[in-house]
Coordinates of C-alpha atoms in Angstrom, one line a residue:
M8 CA -16.0 -21.4 -60.9
G9 CA -17.8 -22.3 -57.1
A10 CA -14.4 -24.1 -55.7
I11 CA -12.1 -21.4 -57.2
L12 CA -14.6 -18.7 -55.3
L13 CA -14.4 -20.7 -52.1
V14 CA -10.3 -21.3 -52.7
L15 CA -9.8 -17.7 -53.2
T16 CA -11.9 -17.0 -49.8
C17 CA -10.3 -19.3 -47.8
C18 CA -6.8 -17.8 -49.1
A19 CA -7.9 -14.2 -48.5
A20 CA -8.1 -15.5 -44.8
A21 CA -4.8 -14.6 -44.3
N22 CA -3.2 -14.6 -40.5
A23 CA -5.4 -17.3 -39.5
V24 CA -5.2 -17.9 -35.5
Q25 CA -2.8 -20.9 -35.2
L26 CA -4.0 -23.4 -32.3
D27 CA -1.5 -25.8 -31.0
N28 CA -1.0 -28.2 -27.8
Q29 CA 0.7 -24.8 -25.8
F30 CA -1.9 -22.4 -26.9
T31 CA -3.8 -21.2 -23.9
Q32 CA -5.5 -17.6 -25.1
Q33 CA -4.8 -15.3 -28.0
A34 CA -6.4 -11.4 -28.7
I35 CA -7.7 -11.6 -32.4
G36 CA -7.5 -8.3 -34.0
T37 CA -4.9 -8.0 -36.9
E38 CA -6.2 -11.4 -37.9
I39 CA -9.4 -9.9 -39.0
R40 CA -10.7 -9.0 -42.3
Y41 CA -14.0 -6.5 -42.3
L42 CA -16.2 -5.6 -44.5
M43 CA -19.0 -2.8 -44.2
D44 CA -22.9 -4.0 -45.5
A45 CA -24.1 -0.6 -46.2
D46 CA -27.2 -1.5 -48.0
D47 CA -27.7 -4.4 -45.5
S48 CA -27.8 -7.0 -48.4
L49 CA -25.3 -9.4 -47.7
T50 CA -25.9 -12.6 -46.0
I51 CA -23.4 -15.6 -44.9
H52 CA -24.4 -17.8 -48.1
S53 CA -23.4 -14.8 -50.3
L54 CA -20.3 -14.2 -48.5
L55 CA -19.7 -18.1 -49.3
S56 CA -20.6 -18.1 -52.7
Q57 CA -18.9 -14.5 -54.4
A58 CA -15.9 -12.9 -53.8
Q59 CA -15.9 -9.8 -51.4
P60 CA -13.8 -6.4 -51.3
W61 CA -12.3 -7.2 -47.9
E62 CA -10.4 -4.8 -46.1
Q63 CA -7.6 -6.1 -43.3
N64 CA -8.0 -4.6 -39.6
D65 CA -4.8 -3.2 -38.5
S66 CA -5.7 -2.7 -35.0
H67 CA -5.5 -4.9 -31.9
I68 CA -9.7 -4.5 -31.5
F69 CA -11.9 -4.1 -34.5
N70 CA -13.4 -0.4 -33.7
K71 CA -15.6 1.9 -35.7
G72 CA -16.8 4.1 -33.2
Y73 CA -20.7 4.9 -33.3
N74 CA -22.7 4.2 -36.4
N75 CA -25.8 2.7 -38.1
Q76 CA -24.0 0.4 -40.7
S77 CA -23.8 -3.4 -40.4
W78 CA -20.4 -5.1 -40.5
W79 CA -19.2 -8.5 -41.4
L80 CA -15.9 -9.5 -40.0
N81 CA -14.1 -13.0 -40.8
F82 CA -10.4 -14.7 -39.5
G83 CA -9.6 -18.1 -39.6
I84 CA -8.5 -20.9 -37.4
S85 CA -6.1 -23.5 -37.6
N86 CA -5.8 -26.1 -35.3
Q87 CA -2.6 -27.9 -35.0
S88 CA -3.8 -29.1 -31.3
D89 CA -4.9 -32.4 -29.7
L90 CA -8.3 -30.4 -28.4
E91 CA -11.2 -29.6 -30.5
Q92 CA -13.2 -27.4 -28.2
W93 CA -12.4 -23.9 -27.8
I94 CA -14.0 -20.3 -26.3
L95 CA -14.6 -17.5 -28.4
E96 CA -15.0 -14.6 -25.8
L97 CA -16.9 -11.5 -27.7
G98 CA -16.0 -9.0 -24.6
Y99 CA -18.0 -6.1 -25.3
P100 CA -22.0 -6.8 -23.4
V101 CA -23.4 -3.8 -25.0
L102 CA -23.8 -4.8 -28.7
D103 CA -27.4 -5.3 -29.8
N104 CA -27.2 -7.8 -33.0
I105 CA -24.4 -10.2 -33.4
D106 CA -24.7 -12.9 -35.9
L107 CA -21.9 -15.7 -36.0
Y108 CA -21.0 -18.6 -38.2
L109 CA -18.7 -21.3 -37.9
V110 CA -17.8 -22.6 -41.4
Q111 CA -15.4 -25.6 -42.4
N112 CA -14.8 -26.4 -46.4
G113 CA -17.3 -24.1 -47.3
S114 CA -20.5 -25.3 -45.1
I115 CA -22.0 -24.0 -42.1
L116 CA -20.8 -25.8 -39.2
H117 CA -22.9 -24.0 -36.6
E118 CA -24.3 -20.5 -36.4
Y119 CA -25.1 -18.1 -33.4
H120 CA -27.8 -15.1 -32.6
L121 CA -26.5 -13.1 -30.0
G122 CA -27.0 -9.5 -28.8
D123 CA -28.1 -7.4 -26.1
K124 CA -31.4 -7.2 -27.7
L125 CA -32.4 -10.8 -27.1
P126 CA -33.3 -12.0 -23.8
F127 CA -30.1 -13.2 -21.8
V128 CA -31.3 -16.8 -21.7
E129 CA -31.3 -17.2 -25.1
R130 CA -27.3 -17.0 -24.9
P131 CA -25.2 -20.3 -25.5
I132 CA -23.7 -19.7 -22.3
Q133 CA -24.7 -17.7 -19.6
H134 CA -22.0 -15.2 -19.4
R135 CA -22.1 -11.6 -19.4
Y136 CA -20.0 -11.1 -22.5
F137 CA -20.9 -13.1 -25.3
I138 CA -18.9 -16.5 -25.0
V139 CA -19.2 -18.9 -28.0
P140 CA -18.4 -22.5 -27.8
I141 CA -15.9 -23.3 -31.1
T142 CA -15.5 -26.9 -32.0
V143 CA -12.6 -27.1 -34.4
T144 CA -11.5 -30.5 -35.5
A145 CA -7.5 -31.5 -34.6
G146 CA -5.8 -31.0 -37.8
S147 CA -8.0 -28.9 -39.9
E148 CA -8.9 -25.0 -40.3
S149 CA -12.3 -23.6 -40.4
E150 CA -13.4 -19.6 -40.5
V151 CA -15.5 -17.5 -38.5
Y152 CA -18.0 -14.7 -39.8
I153 CA -19.7 -12.4 -37.8
R154 CA -22.4 -9.7 -38.7
L155 CA -22.2 -7.0 -36.4
R156 CA -24.7 -3.9 -36.3
S157 CA -25.3 -1.6 -32.7
T158 CA -26.2 1.5 -31.8
S159 CA -23.7 1.7 -29.5
S160 CA -20.1 2.0 -30.1
V161 CA -19.2 -0.8 -32.7
Q162 CA -16.3 -2.5 -31.2
L163 CA -15.6 -5.9 -30.8
P164 CA -12.7 -7.4 -28.6
L165 CA -12.2 -11.0 -29.6
T166 CA -10.4 -13.7 -28.0
I167 CA -10.0 -17.4 -28.3
W168 CA -9.4 -19.6 -25.5
D169 CA -9.0 -22.8 -24.3
E170 CA -11.3 -23.8 -21.9
K171 CA -9.4 -24.3 -19.0
S172 CA -7.9 -21.0 -19.4
F173 CA -11.0 -19.3 -20.0
N174 CA -12.4 -20.4 -16.7
Q175 CA -9.4 -19.5 -14.7
Y176 CA -9.5 -16.0 -15.9
D177 CA -13.0 -15.8 -15.5
I178 CA -12.7 -16.6 -12.1
Q179 CA -9.9 -14.0 -11.4
R180 CA -11.9 -11.2 -13.2
N181 CA -15.4 -12.0 -11.1
V182 CA -13.2 -11.7 -7.7
T183 CA -12.0 -8.3 -9.3
Q184 CA -15.4 -7.0 -10.1
G185 CA -16.8 -8.4 -6.7
A186 CA -14.3 -6.5 -5.0
Y187 CA -15.0 -3.3 -6.8
Y188 CA -18.9 -3.5 -6.2
G189 CA -18.4 -4.8 -2.8
A190 CA -16.5 -1.7 -2.0
L191 CA -18.8 0.7 -3.4
A192 CA -21.4 -0.9 -1.4
I193 CA -19.8 -0.8 1.4
I194 CA -19.0 2.8 1.1
G195 CA -22.8 3.7 0.2
I196 CA -23.8 2.0 2.9
Y197 CA -21.7 3.5 5.3
N198 CA -22.4 7.5 4.3
F199 CA -26.2 6.3 4.3
L200 CA -25.6 5.8 7.8
L201 CA -24.1 8.8 8.5
F202 CA -26.8 10.6 7.1
L203 CA -29.4 9.0 9.4
V204 CA -27.5 10.1 12.2
L205 CA -26.0 13.4 11.1
R206 CA -29.1 14.5 8.2
D207 CA -26.8 16.3 6.2
R208 CA -27.9 16.3 2.6
S209 CA -24.1 16.1 1.3
Y210 CA -24.1 12.6 2.4
I211 CA -27.5 11.5 0.6
Y212 CA -26.2 13.4 -2.3
Y213 CA -23.2 11.3 -1.9
V214 CA -24.8 8.0 -1.9
G215 CA -27.2 8.7 -4.6
Y216 CA -24.1 9.3 -6.3
V217 CA -22.1 5.9 -5.5
I218 CA -25.2 3.9 -6.1
G219 CA -25.4 5.5 -9.5
M220 CA -21.8 4.7 -10.4
W221 CA -22.5 1.1 -9.4
L222 CA -25.3 0.8 -11.7
F223 CA -23.9 2.5 -14.5
S224 CA -20.8 0.2 -14.2
A225 CA -23.1 -3.0 -13.9
S226 CA -25.1 -2.2 -16.8
L227 CA -22.0 -1.2 -18.8
E228 CA -20.0 -4.6 -18.0
G229 CA -23.0 -6.6 -18.1
W230 CA -23.7 -7.8 -14.9
A231 CA -27.4 -6.0 -14.6
F232 CA -28.7 -7.3 -18.0
Q233 CA -27.4 -11.2 -16.2
Y234 CA -28.6 -10.7 -13.0
I235 CA -31.2 -7.7 -12.3
W236 CA -33.2 -7.6 -15.8
P237 CA -32.1 -10.2 -17.9
D238 CA -35.6 -10.1 -20.1
A239 CA -35.9 -6.2 -20.1
T240 CA -33.8 -6.0 -23.5
Q241 CA -35.5 -2.3 -24.0
W242 CA -34.3 -1.1 -20.8
N243 CA -30.9 -2.6 -20.5
D244 CA -30.0 -0.5 -23.6
R245 CA -31.2 2.7 -22.2
A246 CA -30.3 1.9 -18.7
I247 CA -26.3 2.9 -19.3
T248 CA -26.9 6.3 -20.3
V249 CA -30.0 6.8 -17.8
F250 CA -27.8 5.5 -14.5
L251 CA -24.7 7.8 -16.3
A252 CA -26.8 10.8 -16.3
G253 CA -28.6 10.4 -13.0
T254 CA -24.8 9.9 -11.5
V255 CA -23.7 13.3 -12.7
V256 CA -26.9 15.1 -11.5
L257 CA -26.1 13.6 -8.2
G258 CA -22.4 14.2 -8.4
L259 CA -23.3 17.6 -9.1
L260 CA -25.8 18.2 -6.4
F261 CA -22.9 17.2 -4.1
T262 CA -20.5 19.2 -5.4
S263 CA -22.7 22.1 -4.9
R264 CA -23.8 21.5 -1.1
F265 CA -20.4 20.0 -0.3
L266 CA -18.1 23.2 -1.9
G267 CA -21.0 25.3 -0.8
I268 CA -21.0 27.2 -4.5
Y269 CA -24.0 28.8 -3.7
Q270 CA -22.1 30.8 -0.7
M271 CA -19.3 31.8 -3.1
P272 CA -19.1 35.0 -4.9
K273 CA -20.4 35.3 -8.9
P274 CA -20.6 34.5 -11.3
M275 CA -20.3 31.0 -9.7
P276 CA -23.8 30.3 -8.6
L277 CA -24.6 31.5 -11.9
I278 CA -22.6 28.9 -13.6
Q279 CA -23.9 26.4 -11.2
N280 CA -27.5 26.8 -12.0
G281 CA -26.4 26.7 -15.7
C282 CA -24.7 23.2 -15.1
T283 CA -27.7 22.0 -13.2
V284 CA -29.8 22.8 -16.2
A285 CA -28.0 21.0 -18.6
T286 CA -27.4 17.6 -16.2
L287 CA -31.3 17.7 -16.0
L288 CA -31.6 18.1 -19.7
A289 CA -29.4 15.5 -20.2
F290 CA -31.1 13.2 -18.1
L291 CA -34.1 13.9 -20.2
V292 CA -32.3 13.1 -23.4
A293 CA -31.1 9.6 -22.0
I294 CA -35.1 8.9 -20.8
F295 CA -36.3 9.8 -24.2
A296 CA -33.9 9.9 -27.0
P297 CA -32.5 6.9 -29.0
Y298 CA -29.4 5.3 -27.8
N299 CA -26.8 6.5 -30.3
I300 CA -27.9 10.4 -29.4
S301 CA -28.4 9.7 -25.8
I302 CA -24.7 8.4 -25.1
R303 CA -23.0 11.5 -27.2
V304 CA -25.1 14.2 -25.3
V305 CA -24.8 12.1 -21.7
I306 CA -21.0 11.7 -21.9
S307 CA -20.2 15.3 -23.4
V308 CA -22.3 16.6 -20.4
S309 CA -20.3 14.4 -18.1
V310 CA -17.0 15.5 -19.3
L311 CA -18.2 19.0 -18.8
I312 CA -19.4 18.6 -15.2
S313 CA -16.3 16.6 -14.3
L314 CA -13.9 20.0 -15.7
W315 CA -16.3 22.3 -13.4
G316 CA -16.2 19.7 -10.6
L317 CA -12.7 19.6 -10.6
T318 CA -12.0 23.8 -11.2
Q319 CA -14.4 24.6 -8.1
G320 CA -12.6 22.0 -5.9
I321 CA -9.2 23.8 -6.9
N322 CA -11.1 27.3 -6.3
A323 CA -12.5 26.0 -2.6
W324 CA -9.0 24.6 -1.8
C325 CA -7.2 28.0 -2.8
R326 CA -10.1 30.0 -0.7
G327 CA -9.1 27.7 2.4
N328 CA -11.8 24.9 2.3
T329 CA -9.6 21.8 3.8
S330 CA -11.7 19.3 3.0
A331 CA -11.5 20.4 -0.3
R332 CA -8.1 19.1 -1.0
Y333 CA -9.8 15.4 -0.8
Y334 CA -12.3 16.1 -3.1
T335 CA -10.0 17.9 -5.5
L336 CA -7.7 14.6 -5.3
A337 CA -10.6 12.1 -5.7
W338 CA -11.7 13.8 -9.2
I339 CA -8.3 14.0 -10.6
L340 CA -8.1 10.2 -10.0
L341 CA -11.5 9.8 -11.4
I342 CA -10.5 12.2 -14.5
F343 CA -7.2 10.1 -15.0
G344 CA -9.0 6.7 -14.7
G345 CA -11.3 7.9 -17.5
V346 CA -8.2 9.4 -19.8
V347 CA -6.3 5.8 -19.1
L348 CA -9.6 3.9 -20.2
A349 CA -10.0 5.8 -23.5
L350 CA -6.4 5.8 -24.4
S351 CA -6.2 2.2 -24.2
K352 CA -9.6 2.1 -26.5
F353 CA -7.4 4.1 -29.1
E354 CA -4.8 1.9 -28.5
I355 CA -2.4 4.6 -27.7
L356 CA -1.8 2.8 -24.3
P357 CA -1.7 -1.1 -24.2
R358 CA -4.7 -2.9 -23.5
N359 CA -4.4 -5.4 -19.8
I360 CA -5.8 -5.3 -16.9
I361 CA -5.0 -2.0 -15.5
T362 CA -6.0 0.0 -18.3
S363 CA -8.9 -2.0 -18.5
Y364 CA -10.3 -1.4 -15.3
A365 CA -9.1 1.6 -14.8
L366 CA -12.0 4.0 -14.7
Q367 CA -13.4 1.4 -12.4
L368 CA -10.2 1.8 -10.3
G369 CA -10.2 5.8 -10.1
T370 CA -14.2 5.1 -9.2
V371 CA -13.1 3.3 -6.1
L372 CA -10.4 5.8 -5.1
E373 CA -12.8 8.6 -5.9
T374 CA -15.3 7.4 -4.0
V375 CA -12.6 6.3 -0.7
L376 CA -11.5 10.0 -0.9
L377 CA -14.6 11.8 -1.0
S378 CA -15.7 9.5 2.0
F379 CA -12.5 11.1 3.7
A380 CA -13.6 14.9 2.3
L381 CA -16.9 14.0 4.0
A382 CA -15.1 12.8 7.3
E383 CA -12.8 15.9 7.1
R384 CA -16.1 18.5 7.0
I385 CA -17.2 16.7 10.3
N386 CA -13.9 16.9 11.9
H387 CA -13.7 20.7 11.1
E388 CA -17.3 21.7 12.0
K389 CA -16.3 20.2 15.3
G390 CA -13.6 22.2 15.9
M391 CA -15.2 25.2 15.1
R392 CA -17.9 24.4 16.9
A393 CA -15.3 23.4 20.2
A394 CA -13.7 26.8 19.4
A395 CA -17.2 28.6 19.6
Q396 CA -18.1 26.9 22.7
Q397 CA -14.5 28.0 24.4
A398 CA -15.1 31.3 23.3
A399 CA -18.9 31.4 24.9
L400 CA -17.1 29.7 27.9
N401 CA -14.6 32.5 28.4
T402 CA -17.3 35.4 27.8
Q403 CA -19.3 33.5 30.6
T404 CA -16.6 33.5 32.8
K405 CA -15.7 37.5 32.6
A406 CA -19.5 38.1 32.6
K407 CA -19.8 36.5 36.1
L408 CA -17.2 39.3 37.4
E409 CA -20.0 41.9 36.8
L410 CA -23.2 42.3 39.1
E411 CA -24.9 43.2 35.8
N412 CA -24.3 39.8 34.2
K413 CA -25.1 38.4 37.4
V414 CA -28.5 39.9 37.8
A415 CA -29.3 39.1 33.7
E416 CA -28.1 35.0 34.6
R417 CA -30.3 35.2 37.3
T418 CA -32.8 36.7 35.2
R419 CA -32.4 34.0 32.4
E420 CA -32.5 31.3 35.0
L421 CA -35.8 32.5 35.8
E422 CA -37.1 32.2 32.4
A423 CA -35.8 28.6 32.1
A424 CA -37.8 27.8 35.5
N425 CA -41.0 29.5 33.2
R426 CA -40.1 27.6 30.4
R427 CA -39.7 24.4 32.3
L428 CA -43.0 24.8 34.4
T429 CA -44.9 25.4 31.1
E430 CA -43.4 22.3 29.8
I431 CA -44.4 20.6 32.6
S432 CA -47.9 22.0 32.2
D433 CA -48.1 21.0 28.6
T434 CA -46.8 17.2 29.0
D435 CA -49.2 14.4 30.2
Q436 CA -47.4 12.9 33.3
L437 CA -48.2 9.1 33.1
T438 CA -47.0 8.8 29.2
G439 CA -44.7 11.4 28.8
L440 CA -46.2 13.1 25.8
Q441 CA -47.5 16.2 25.5
N442 CA -51.4 16.8 26.5
R443 CA -54.5 18.1 25.3
R444 CA -53.4 22.0 26.2
A445 CA -49.9 21.5 24.1
L446 CA -51.9 19.9 21.3
D447 CA -54.0 22.6 21.0
K448 CA -51.3 25.0 20.9
Y449 CA -49.1 23.1 18.2
L450 CA -52.1 22.3 16.0
A451 CA -53.2 25.9 16.0
A452 CA -49.8 27.1 14.9
E453 CA -49.1 24.3 12.6
L454 CA -52.8 24.8 10.6
G455 CA -51.2 28.8 10.4
R456 CA -47.8 27.7 8.8
S457 CA -49.6 24.8 6.4
T458 CA -51.7 27.7 5.4
R459 CA -49.2 30.2 4.6
R460 CA -46.8 27.5 2.6
E461 CA -49.6 25.4 1.4
H462 CA -48.9 22.0 2.4
C463 CA -50.8 19.3 3.5
I464 CA -51.2 18.5 7.3
C465 CA -52.3 15.4 8.8
V466 CA -54.0 14.5 12.0
I467 CA -54.4 10.9 13.2
L468 CA -56.6 9.6 16.4
V469 CA -55.5 6.3 17.7
D470 CA -57.8 4.7 20.1
V471 CA -56.9 1.3 22.2
D472 CA -59.4 -1.4 21.4
H473 CA -61.2 -2.8 23.9
F474 CA -59.4 -1.0 26.5
K475 CA -62.1 -1.0 29.0
S476 CA -61.8 -4.9 29.6
V477 CA -58.2 -4.5 30.1
N478 CA -59.1 -2.2 33.2
D479 CA -61.8 -4.4 34.1
T480 CA -59.9 -7.5 34.0
Y481 CA -56.3 -6.7 35.0
G482 CA -56.8 -3.3 37.0
H483 CA -55.9 0.4 36.3
L484 CA -52.2 0.0 37.1
A485 CA -51.8 -2.3 34.7
G486 CA -54.1 0.0 32.2
D487 CA -51.6 2.3 32.8
D488 CA -48.4 0.1 32.2
C489 CA -50.5 -0.4 28.5
L490 CA -50.9 3.1 27.9
K491 CA -47.1 4.1 29.0
E492 CA -45.7 1.7 26.8
I493 CA -48.4 2.4 24.0
A494 CA -47.2 5.8 23.9
A495 CA -43.6 5.2 23.6
R496 CA -44.2 3.1 20.7
I497 CA -46.2 6.0 19.1
D498 CA -43.2 8.2 19.7
K499 CA -40.8 5.7 18.6
N500 CA -42.6 5.7 15.1
I501 CA -42.5 9.4 14.6
H502 CA -39.4 10.1 13.0
R503 CA -39.1 14.1 12.2
P504 CA -38.5 16.7 14.4
T505 CA -42.0 18.4 13.3
D506 CA -44.0 15.4 14.3
F507 CA -45.9 15.8 17.0
A508 CA -47.9 13.2 19.5
A509 CA -49.8 13.7 22.5
R510 CA -52.0 12.0 24.6
Y511 CA -55.7 13.0 23.6
G512 CA -57.4 11.7 26.5
G513 CA -58.2 8.4 28.7
E514 CA -57.1 5.8 26.0
E515 CA -56.8 7.8 22.7
F516 CA -53.5 9.4 21.2
C517 CA -53.3 12.0 18.8
I518 CA -50.5 12.4 16.1
V519 CA -50.0 15.5 14.2
L520 CA -47.9 14.8 10.9
T521 CA -46.5 18.7 9.2
E522 CA -46.0 18.3 5.2
T523 CA -47.4 14.7 4.8
D524 CA -50.0 13.4 1.8
E525 CA -52.0 10.2 1.7
E526 CA -49.4 7.8 1.5
G527 CA -47.0 9.3 4.2
A528 CA -50.2 9.1 6.7
E529 CA -50.9 6.0 6.2
I530 CA -47.5 4.3 6.5
V531 CA -47.1 6.2 9.7
A532 CA -50.4 5.1 10.9
Q533 CA -50.2 1.4 9.7
R534 CA -46.3 1.4 11.3
I535 CA -47.9 3.0 14.7
R536 CA -50.8 0.0 14.6
S537 CA -48.4 -3.0 13.5
S538 CA -46.4 -2.1 16.3
V539 CA -48.7 -2.7 18.6
Q540 CA -50.1 -5.6 16.9
S541 CA -46.8 -6.9 16.5
T542 CA -45.6 -7.3 20.4
A543 CA -47.4 -7.8 23.4
I544 CA -47.2 -5.7 26.2
N545 CA -45.2 -6.6 29.4
T546 CA -47.2 -5.1 32.4
R547 CA -47.3 -5.8 36.2
E548 CA -50.1 -7.9 35.8
G549 CA -48.6 -10.1 33.3
V550 CA -48.5 -10.1 29.2
I551 CA -51.3 -8.4 27.4
N552 CA -52.2 -8.4 23.6
L553 CA -53.6 -5.2 22.7
T554 CA -54.3 -3.6 19.3
L555 CA -55.2 0.1 17.9
S556 CA -57.8 1.5 15.9
A557 CA -56.7 4.9 14.0
G558 CA -58.3 7.6 11.9
A559 CA -56.5 9.8 10.0
F560 CA -57.4 13.2 8.2
V561 CA -55.2 15.0 5.5
A562 CA -56.0 17.9 3.6
L563 CA -54.5 21.5 2.9
P564 CA -55.7 24.0 5.4
T565 CA -57.2 27.6 4.2
A566 CA -57.3 30.8 6.6
D567 CA -60.2 29.7 7.9
T568 CA -59.6 26.1 8.7
E569 CA -59.8 25.5 12.5
A570 CA -58.3 22.6 14.6
E571 CA -61.7 21.4 15.6
H572 CA -62.3 20.5 12.0
F573 CA -59.2 18.4 11.6
L574 CA -60.2 16.6 14.9
S575 CA -63.6 16.1 14.3
M576 CA -62.8 14.5 10.4
A577 CA -59.9 12.3 12.5
D578 CA -62.8 11.4 14.6
K579 CA -64.8 10.2 11.8
A580 CA -62.6 8.4 10.7
L581 CA -61.4 6.5 13.7
Y582 CA -65.3 5.9 14.1
Q583 CA -65.3 4.1 10.9
S584 CA -62.2 1.9 12.0
K585 CA -63.7 0.9 15.0
A586 CA -67.0 0.3 13.1
S587 CA -65.3 -2.1 10.3
G588 CA -63.8 -4.4 13.0
R589 CA -61.0 -2.5 14.5
N590 CA -57.5 -3.1 14.4
R591 CA -57.5 -1.2 11.2
V592 CA -56.2 2.5 9.9
T593 CA -59.2 4.6 7.8
L594 CA -57.7 7.5 6.1
L595 CA -60.3 10.3 5.3
T596 CA -59.2 13.0 2.6
Q597 CA -60.6 16.7 1.8
Q598 CA -60.0 15.6 -2.0
S599 CA -61.5 12.1 -2.0
K600 CA -64.8 13.6 -0.2
G601 CA -65.5 10.0 1.2
L602 CA -63.8 7.0 3.3
Y603 CA -60.5 5.4 2.4
L604 CA -60.1 2.2 4.5
A605 CA -56.6 0.4 4.9
G606 CA -56.6 -2.8 7.0

């Protein structure tokens, strides 16, 4: 009876893959038989020993969409070539659990346990896809049984290769992928540099969007699991939805900022707010919900936001925003790439290198066109500024013909001179920084502003260690050289327009950082201290190595807080740095009610 069942089982595996000496590769689709294991009770041994109600797969890829069932797949291999070693490629890298058995004459020759629920190192071949070596003796027939279960889409593109052809194709495929990720990286870096120069939030949103797209694609294609988090199996399952949701959030923020949706008439701002809430909720679902739920929610929201972005691009274009034409075309290409990929998944379009990478191609073209859109906006704004400047020049030329305007012009010149005198009186002549007088005015004003807005403010006092010995050893002129260079380094290491630096007196300097917490204060203070310690100072008397001690005080001011309080507390922190050995930063906060030392 066992022999009869074995014969029946082998006969049932019709349409076996035929391997001969001219064979290079073949996609396995209609050769597959499949069986749903509803109660998850079947084993390879029960399949080999008992006849089962197999069904024939009628498409080029086995695809059952999202479901929670276990599936068994079976196909035969008839080797009529001289080769015995072959490669079986399972080309969908986000499957959870795969058990693969190579059977010959009713006996299991090899078995492999795969899936992204296992650490990457456990794969038989270290590859982003599931690659299995298959040994089929020349002139013999074997069968492959695969048990498949996944919370992601249950689909399995199968291809059998000879080793040489697989390696050649894989190299070409990797070069294509490398070009894709490299293009995204270059676009992201370029626009980040533009952000550093222009300080326009549109660019940082766009850079975040590009990075999110990069990480989403790397997670979906298995590159991230191979090279970034090969042991983080739980995170790998969630990364796809998290990065996709994050990309959608940043894309929506970019759309709002770039197209100026909040300057449009109602109800556009209200709809934008609704879309923002939807994307944030989708992001939370991606973080906390199971994959089979989060992927549906995130994809649905992604489609919604893509359509919203497209319609608003068309709307802005019709309203005369010339930059919106590039934006609109970019979204059309992205959506078109997604549609082509979806149609190939449903076998409406043939599956080839163009349809398989349609979404990635659409992504690259989209990011390039969005970069053009940003550049177009810069040119448009530059033209508007030039026109405004020309108009102002014409107005000024006409005004010069009138006596009253001449008087007004002289008055403005006098006011400018007064401002310059005030500026000179507020500037330390040696270092070029603000002086104590300017510090007192600025600190008093910023305390009032921070009190109203309920933002923390930080005061840092910096003192040059052993500066008296510099004057005694090298002279006061060399000491002045040191003070000027230290002032320049302090000024170089504070970046925000609201950051303030002044010479406090002698070899002491004061820095005021608005809207800064403890972490930010320590970063800036350490950066200033390190810039002096790491590089010696060239003076007219030679090279001098110096260090700084710093004390910082961070607090949320109140209505009765005075500038002297912040200066006094920062001075206490500076004294602690001196007492602790110099060349260090001490941070004193209102909340800690104590001293926090940072070396």
